[in-house]
Short mmCIF file of C-alpha atoms and ligand atoms in Angstrom, two decimals:
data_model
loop_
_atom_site.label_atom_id
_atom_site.label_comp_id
_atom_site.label_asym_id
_atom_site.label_seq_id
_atom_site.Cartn_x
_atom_site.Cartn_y
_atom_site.Cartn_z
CA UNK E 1 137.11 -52.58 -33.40
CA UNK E 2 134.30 -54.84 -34.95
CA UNK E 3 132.68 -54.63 -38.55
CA UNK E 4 130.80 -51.94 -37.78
CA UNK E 5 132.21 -48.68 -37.66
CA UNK E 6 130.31 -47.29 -34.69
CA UNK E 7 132.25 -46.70 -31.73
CA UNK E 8 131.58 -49.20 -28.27
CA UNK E 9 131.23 -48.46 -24.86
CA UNK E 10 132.82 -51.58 -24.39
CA UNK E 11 135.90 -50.18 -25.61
CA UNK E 12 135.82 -46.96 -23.86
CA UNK E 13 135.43 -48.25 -20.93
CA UNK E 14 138.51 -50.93 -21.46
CA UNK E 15 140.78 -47.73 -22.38
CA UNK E 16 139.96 -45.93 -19.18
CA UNK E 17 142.81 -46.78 -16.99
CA UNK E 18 142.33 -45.75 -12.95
CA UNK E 19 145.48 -45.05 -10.99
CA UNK E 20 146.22 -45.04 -7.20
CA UNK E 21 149.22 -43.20 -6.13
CA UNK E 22 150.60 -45.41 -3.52
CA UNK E 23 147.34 -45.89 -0.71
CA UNK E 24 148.08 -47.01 2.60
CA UNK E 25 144.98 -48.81 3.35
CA UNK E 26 144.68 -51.79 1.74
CA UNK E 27 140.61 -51.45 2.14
CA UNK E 28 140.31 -48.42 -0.33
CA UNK E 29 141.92 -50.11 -3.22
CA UNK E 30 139.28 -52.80 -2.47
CA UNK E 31 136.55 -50.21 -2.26
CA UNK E 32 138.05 -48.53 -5.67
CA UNK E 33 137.97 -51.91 -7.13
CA UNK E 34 134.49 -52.29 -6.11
CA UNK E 35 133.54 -48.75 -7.49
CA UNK E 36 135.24 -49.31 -10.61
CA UNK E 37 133.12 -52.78 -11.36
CA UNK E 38 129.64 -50.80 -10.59
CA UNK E 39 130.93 -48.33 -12.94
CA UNK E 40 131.94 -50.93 -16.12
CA UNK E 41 136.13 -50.12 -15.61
CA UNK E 42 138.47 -52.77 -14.93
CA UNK E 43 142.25 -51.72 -15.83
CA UNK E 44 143.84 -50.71 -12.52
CA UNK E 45 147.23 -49.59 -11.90
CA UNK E 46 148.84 -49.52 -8.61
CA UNK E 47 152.00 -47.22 -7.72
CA UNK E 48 154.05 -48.33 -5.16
CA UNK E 49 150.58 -49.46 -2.58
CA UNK E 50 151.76 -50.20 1.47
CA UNK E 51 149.86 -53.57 1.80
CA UNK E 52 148.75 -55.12 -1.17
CA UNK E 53 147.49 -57.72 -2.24
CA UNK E 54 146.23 -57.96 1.58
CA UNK E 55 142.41 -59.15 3.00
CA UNK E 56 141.35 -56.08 3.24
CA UNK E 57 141.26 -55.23 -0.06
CA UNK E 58 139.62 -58.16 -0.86
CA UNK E 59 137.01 -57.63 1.84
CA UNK E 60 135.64 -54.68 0.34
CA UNK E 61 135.85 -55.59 -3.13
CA UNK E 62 133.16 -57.46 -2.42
CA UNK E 63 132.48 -59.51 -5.52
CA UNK E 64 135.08 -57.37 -7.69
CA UNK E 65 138.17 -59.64 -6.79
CA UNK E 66 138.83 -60.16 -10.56
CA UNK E 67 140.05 -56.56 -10.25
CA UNK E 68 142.33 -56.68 -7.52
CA UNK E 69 143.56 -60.12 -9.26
CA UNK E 70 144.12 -58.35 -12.92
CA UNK E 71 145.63 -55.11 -11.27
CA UNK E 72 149.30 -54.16 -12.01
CA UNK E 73 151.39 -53.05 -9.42
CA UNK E 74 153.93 -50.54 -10.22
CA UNK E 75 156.87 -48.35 -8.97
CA UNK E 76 156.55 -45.18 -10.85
CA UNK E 77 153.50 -42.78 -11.94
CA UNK E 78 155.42 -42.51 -14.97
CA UNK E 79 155.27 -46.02 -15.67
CA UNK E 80 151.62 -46.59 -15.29
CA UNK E 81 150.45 -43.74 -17.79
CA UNK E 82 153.20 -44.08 -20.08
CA UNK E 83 150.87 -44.85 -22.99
CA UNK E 84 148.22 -43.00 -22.30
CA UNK E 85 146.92 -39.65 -24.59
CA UNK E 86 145.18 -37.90 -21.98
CA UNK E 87 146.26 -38.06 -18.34
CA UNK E 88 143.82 -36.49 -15.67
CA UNK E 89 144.47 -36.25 -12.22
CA UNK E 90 142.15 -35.83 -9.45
CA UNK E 91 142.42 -33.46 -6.60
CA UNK E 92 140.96 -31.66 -3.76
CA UNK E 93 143.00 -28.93 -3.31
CA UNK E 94 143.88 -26.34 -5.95
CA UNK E 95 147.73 -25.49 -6.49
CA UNK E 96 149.52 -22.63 -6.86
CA UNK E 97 149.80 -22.67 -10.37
CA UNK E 98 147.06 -24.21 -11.62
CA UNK E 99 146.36 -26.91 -14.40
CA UNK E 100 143.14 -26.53 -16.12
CA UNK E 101 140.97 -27.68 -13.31
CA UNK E 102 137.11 -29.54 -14.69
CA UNK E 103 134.23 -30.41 -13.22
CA UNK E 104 133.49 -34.39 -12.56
CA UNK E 105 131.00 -34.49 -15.77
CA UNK E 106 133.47 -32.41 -18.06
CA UNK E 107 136.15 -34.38 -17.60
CA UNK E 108 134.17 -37.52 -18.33
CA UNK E 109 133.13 -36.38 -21.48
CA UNK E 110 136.77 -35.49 -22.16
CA UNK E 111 138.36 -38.48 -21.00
CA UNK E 112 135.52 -40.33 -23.08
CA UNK E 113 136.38 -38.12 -26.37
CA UNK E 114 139.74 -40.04 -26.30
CA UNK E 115 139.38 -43.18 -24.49
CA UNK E 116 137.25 -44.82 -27.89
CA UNK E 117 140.64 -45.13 -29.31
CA UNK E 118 143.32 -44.90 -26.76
CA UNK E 119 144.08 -45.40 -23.34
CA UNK E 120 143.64 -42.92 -20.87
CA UNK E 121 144.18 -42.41 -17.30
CA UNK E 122 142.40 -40.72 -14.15
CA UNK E 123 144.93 -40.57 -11.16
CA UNK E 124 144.11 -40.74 -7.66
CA UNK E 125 146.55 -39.88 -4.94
CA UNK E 126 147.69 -40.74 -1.41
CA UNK E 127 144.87 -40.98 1.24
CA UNK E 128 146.88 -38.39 3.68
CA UNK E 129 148.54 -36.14 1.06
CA UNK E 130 146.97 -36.75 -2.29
CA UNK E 131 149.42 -36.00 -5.07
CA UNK E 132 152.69 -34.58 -5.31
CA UNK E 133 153.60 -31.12 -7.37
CA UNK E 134 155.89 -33.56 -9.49
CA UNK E 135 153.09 -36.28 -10.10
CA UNK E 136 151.07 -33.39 -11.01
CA UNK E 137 153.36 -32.19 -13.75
CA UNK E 138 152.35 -35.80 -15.34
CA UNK E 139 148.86 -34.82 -15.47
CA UNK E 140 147.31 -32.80 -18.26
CA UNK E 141 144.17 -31.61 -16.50
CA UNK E 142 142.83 -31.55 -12.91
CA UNK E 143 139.32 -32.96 -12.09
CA UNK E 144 138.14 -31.76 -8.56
CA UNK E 145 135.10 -33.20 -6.88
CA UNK E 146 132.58 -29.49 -5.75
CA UNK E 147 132.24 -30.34 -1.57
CA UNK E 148 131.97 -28.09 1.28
CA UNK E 149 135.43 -25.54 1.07
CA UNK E 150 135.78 -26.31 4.74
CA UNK E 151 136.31 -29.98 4.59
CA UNK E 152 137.07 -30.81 0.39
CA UNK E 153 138.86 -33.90 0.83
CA UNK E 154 136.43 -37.37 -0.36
CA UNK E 155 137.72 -40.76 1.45
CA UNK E 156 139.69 -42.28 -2.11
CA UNK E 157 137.57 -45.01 -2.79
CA UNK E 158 134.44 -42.76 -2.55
CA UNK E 159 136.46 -40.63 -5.36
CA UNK E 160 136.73 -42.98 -7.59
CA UNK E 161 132.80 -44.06 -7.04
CA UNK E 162 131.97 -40.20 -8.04
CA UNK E 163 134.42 -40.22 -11.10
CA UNK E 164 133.35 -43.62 -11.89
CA UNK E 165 129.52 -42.44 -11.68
CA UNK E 166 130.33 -39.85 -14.41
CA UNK E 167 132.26 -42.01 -16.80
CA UNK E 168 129.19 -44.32 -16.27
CA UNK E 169 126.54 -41.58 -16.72
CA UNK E 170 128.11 -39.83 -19.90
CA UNK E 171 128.61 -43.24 -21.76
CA UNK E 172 125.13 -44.49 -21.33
CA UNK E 173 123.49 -41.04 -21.08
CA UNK E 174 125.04 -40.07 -24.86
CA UNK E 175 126.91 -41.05 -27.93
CA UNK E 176 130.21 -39.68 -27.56
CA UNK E 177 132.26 -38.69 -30.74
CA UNK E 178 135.68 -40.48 -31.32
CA UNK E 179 138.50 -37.63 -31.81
CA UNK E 180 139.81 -37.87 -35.61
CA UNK E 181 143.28 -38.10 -34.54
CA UNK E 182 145.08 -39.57 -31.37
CA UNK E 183 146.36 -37.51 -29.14
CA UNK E 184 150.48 -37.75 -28.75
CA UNK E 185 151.62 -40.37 -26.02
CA UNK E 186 152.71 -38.94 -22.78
CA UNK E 187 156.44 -40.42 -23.51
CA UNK E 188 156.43 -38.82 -26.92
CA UNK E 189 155.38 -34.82 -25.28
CA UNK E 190 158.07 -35.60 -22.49
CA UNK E 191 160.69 -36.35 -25.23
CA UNK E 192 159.38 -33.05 -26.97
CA UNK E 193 159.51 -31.09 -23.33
CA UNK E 194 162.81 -32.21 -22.90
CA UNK E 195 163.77 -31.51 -26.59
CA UNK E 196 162.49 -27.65 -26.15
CA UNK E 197 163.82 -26.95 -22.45
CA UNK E 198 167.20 -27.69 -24.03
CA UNK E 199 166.84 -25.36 -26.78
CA UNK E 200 165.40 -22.55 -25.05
CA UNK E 201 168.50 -23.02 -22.30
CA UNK E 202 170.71 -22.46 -25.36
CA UNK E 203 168.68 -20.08 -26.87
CA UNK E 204 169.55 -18.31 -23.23
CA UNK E 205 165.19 -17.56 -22.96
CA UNK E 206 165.41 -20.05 -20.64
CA UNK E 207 167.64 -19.56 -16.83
CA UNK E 208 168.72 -23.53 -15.72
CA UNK E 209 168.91 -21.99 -12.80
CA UNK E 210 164.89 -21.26 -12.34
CA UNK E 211 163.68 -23.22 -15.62
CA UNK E 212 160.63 -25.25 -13.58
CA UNK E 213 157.86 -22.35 -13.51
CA UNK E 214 158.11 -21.42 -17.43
CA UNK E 215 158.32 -25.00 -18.61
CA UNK E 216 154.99 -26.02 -15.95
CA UNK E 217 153.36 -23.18 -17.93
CA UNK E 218 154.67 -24.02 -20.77
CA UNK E 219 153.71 -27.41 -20.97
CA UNK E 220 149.76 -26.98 -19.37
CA UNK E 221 149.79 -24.33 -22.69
CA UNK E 222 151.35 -26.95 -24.89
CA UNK E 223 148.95 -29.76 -23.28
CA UNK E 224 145.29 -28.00 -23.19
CA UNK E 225 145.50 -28.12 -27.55
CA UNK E 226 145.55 -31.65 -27.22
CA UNK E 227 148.12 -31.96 -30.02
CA UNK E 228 148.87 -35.54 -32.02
CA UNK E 229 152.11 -37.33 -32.88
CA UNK E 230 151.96 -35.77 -36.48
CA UNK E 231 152.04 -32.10 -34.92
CA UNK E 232 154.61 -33.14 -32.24
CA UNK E 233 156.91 -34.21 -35.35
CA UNK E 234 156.81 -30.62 -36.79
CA UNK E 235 157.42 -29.06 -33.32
CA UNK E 236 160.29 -31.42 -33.04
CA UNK E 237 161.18 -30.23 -36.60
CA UNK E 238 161.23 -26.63 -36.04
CA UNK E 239 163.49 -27.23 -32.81
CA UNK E 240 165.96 -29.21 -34.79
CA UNK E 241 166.05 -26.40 -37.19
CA UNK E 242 166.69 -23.78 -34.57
CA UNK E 243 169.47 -25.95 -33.26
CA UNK E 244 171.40 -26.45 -36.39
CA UNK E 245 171.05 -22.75 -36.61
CA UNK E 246 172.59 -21.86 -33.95
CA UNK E 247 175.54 -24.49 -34.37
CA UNK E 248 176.10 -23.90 -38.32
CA UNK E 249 179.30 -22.67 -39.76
CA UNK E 250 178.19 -18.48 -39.90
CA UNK E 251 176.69 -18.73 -36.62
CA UNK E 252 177.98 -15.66 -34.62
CA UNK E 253 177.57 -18.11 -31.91
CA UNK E 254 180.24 -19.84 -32.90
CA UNK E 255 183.05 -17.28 -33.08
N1 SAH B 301 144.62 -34.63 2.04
C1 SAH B 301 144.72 -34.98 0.65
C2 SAH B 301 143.45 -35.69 0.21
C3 SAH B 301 143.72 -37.04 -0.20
S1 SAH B 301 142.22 -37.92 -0.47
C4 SAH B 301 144.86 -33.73 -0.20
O1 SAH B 301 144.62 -32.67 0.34
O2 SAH B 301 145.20 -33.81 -1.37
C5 SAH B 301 142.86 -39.14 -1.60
C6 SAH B 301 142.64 -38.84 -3.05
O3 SAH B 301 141.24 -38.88 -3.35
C7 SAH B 301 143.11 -37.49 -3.53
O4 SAH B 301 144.49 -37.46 -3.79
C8 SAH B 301 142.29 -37.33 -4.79
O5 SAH B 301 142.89 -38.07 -5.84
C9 SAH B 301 140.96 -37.96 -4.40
N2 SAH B 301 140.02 -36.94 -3.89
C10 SAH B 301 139.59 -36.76 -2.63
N3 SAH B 301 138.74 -35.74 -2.55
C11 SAH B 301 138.62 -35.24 -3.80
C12 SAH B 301 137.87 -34.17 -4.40
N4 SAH B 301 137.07 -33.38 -3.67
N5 SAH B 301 138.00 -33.97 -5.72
C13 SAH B 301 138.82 -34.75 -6.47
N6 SAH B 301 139.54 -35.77 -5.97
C14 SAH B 301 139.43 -36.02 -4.67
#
């Protein structure tokens, strides 16, 4: 950051990273780059788009080009929010078990809580059928946009102009605290997830043949405290502990 000490919107708004989960029409990643530009972001990540770079995109960016030119293109979700500390992902519909699920101006003020010092990620999904369960197992938290029950579903560039909005609206509208300590990486609580679904398989707490519903809840526990790489470490610790339990030389496991 600079000499002084005080944290910058400029620098928020850098770490905010906006994802679309491969859109067909070229014109709503123009119309999300446009939204994104009234709204201060610029980092946007592309997974796997139909058409793009194509003229429709850059017909309704409409004097927000540079984003469209400075966007990466992708082939994985994982690969875009691979760095990122707090991964949110935005959706109409709610699932059947549900991630913590925010409001538009919460979740700006939580994604802005992180994004002083790290990057941070708010995931869109396909214009026809949004996000998958297994993209949404990358996400931490849920942000769904309040419209009429009957017809829920915002065109995807007009999501990110109502996330945007917020971001925009909570940065100007207050000073927002830096967190002390970053939040772990998403690769570093995947290697832990992975780490701890192997122990509890040999701890036999944990059926390989039905493992995916206690791990989702175990991770959305895991994920709502937020913790950093420090408190990963020891989590990691204990696990390696219980392992070399359980394969020591008086294990009764091992007779
Ligand atoms: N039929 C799809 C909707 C896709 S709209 C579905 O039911 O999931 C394209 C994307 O715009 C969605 O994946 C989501 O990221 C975003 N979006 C649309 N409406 C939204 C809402 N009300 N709240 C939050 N995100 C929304």
């Amino acid at each position: 950051m600079t000499e002084n000490a005080k944290p910058r919107a400029e620098d928020a708004l850098r770490n905010i990273r906006i994802v679309l989960v491969g859109p067909t029409h070229p014109g709503n990643i123009g119309g999300a780059a446009r939204a994104m530009k009234n709204s201060g972001l610029s980092d946007l990540r592309l997974v796997a788009p139909r058409l793009f770079p194509h003229p429709d995109a850059d017909a309704r960016a409409a004097g927000a080009e540079e984003i469209l030119a400075q966007a990466v293109v992708v082939d994985t979700l994982e690969a875009a929010i691979a760095d990122c500390h707090l991964v949110v992902g935005a959706s109409a519909r709610s699932r059947t078990i549900p991630l913590s699920s925010f409001a538009p101006d919460e979740t700006a003020r939580s994604l802005l809580s992180v994004a002083y010092t790290a990057p941070v990620a708010l995931v869109f999904g396909r214009e026809r059928t949004g996000l998958t369960n297994s993209e949404l197992d990358r996400c931490q938290q849920l942000v769904m946009i309040p419209a009429n029950p009957v017809f829920s579903s915002l065109n995807l560039a007009a999501a990110v102009q109502v996330l945007g909005y917020e971001l925009y609206k909570a940065l100007v509208g207050q000073s927002v605290k830096a967190h002390a300590s970053r939040a772990a990486t998403r690769a570093e609580m995947h290697h832990f997830y992975g780490h701890l679904e192997r122990v509890l398989i040999d701890l036999e707490f944990l059926n390989p043949a039905a493992p995916r519903k206690l791990m989702r809840r175990i991770m959305r526990l895991v994920d709502r405290s937020r913790p950093d790489s420090n408190e990963i470490n020891i989590l990691e610790g204990i696990l390696t502990a219980i392992e070399r339990l359980g394969h020591g030389p008086s294990s009764p496991r091992n007779t």
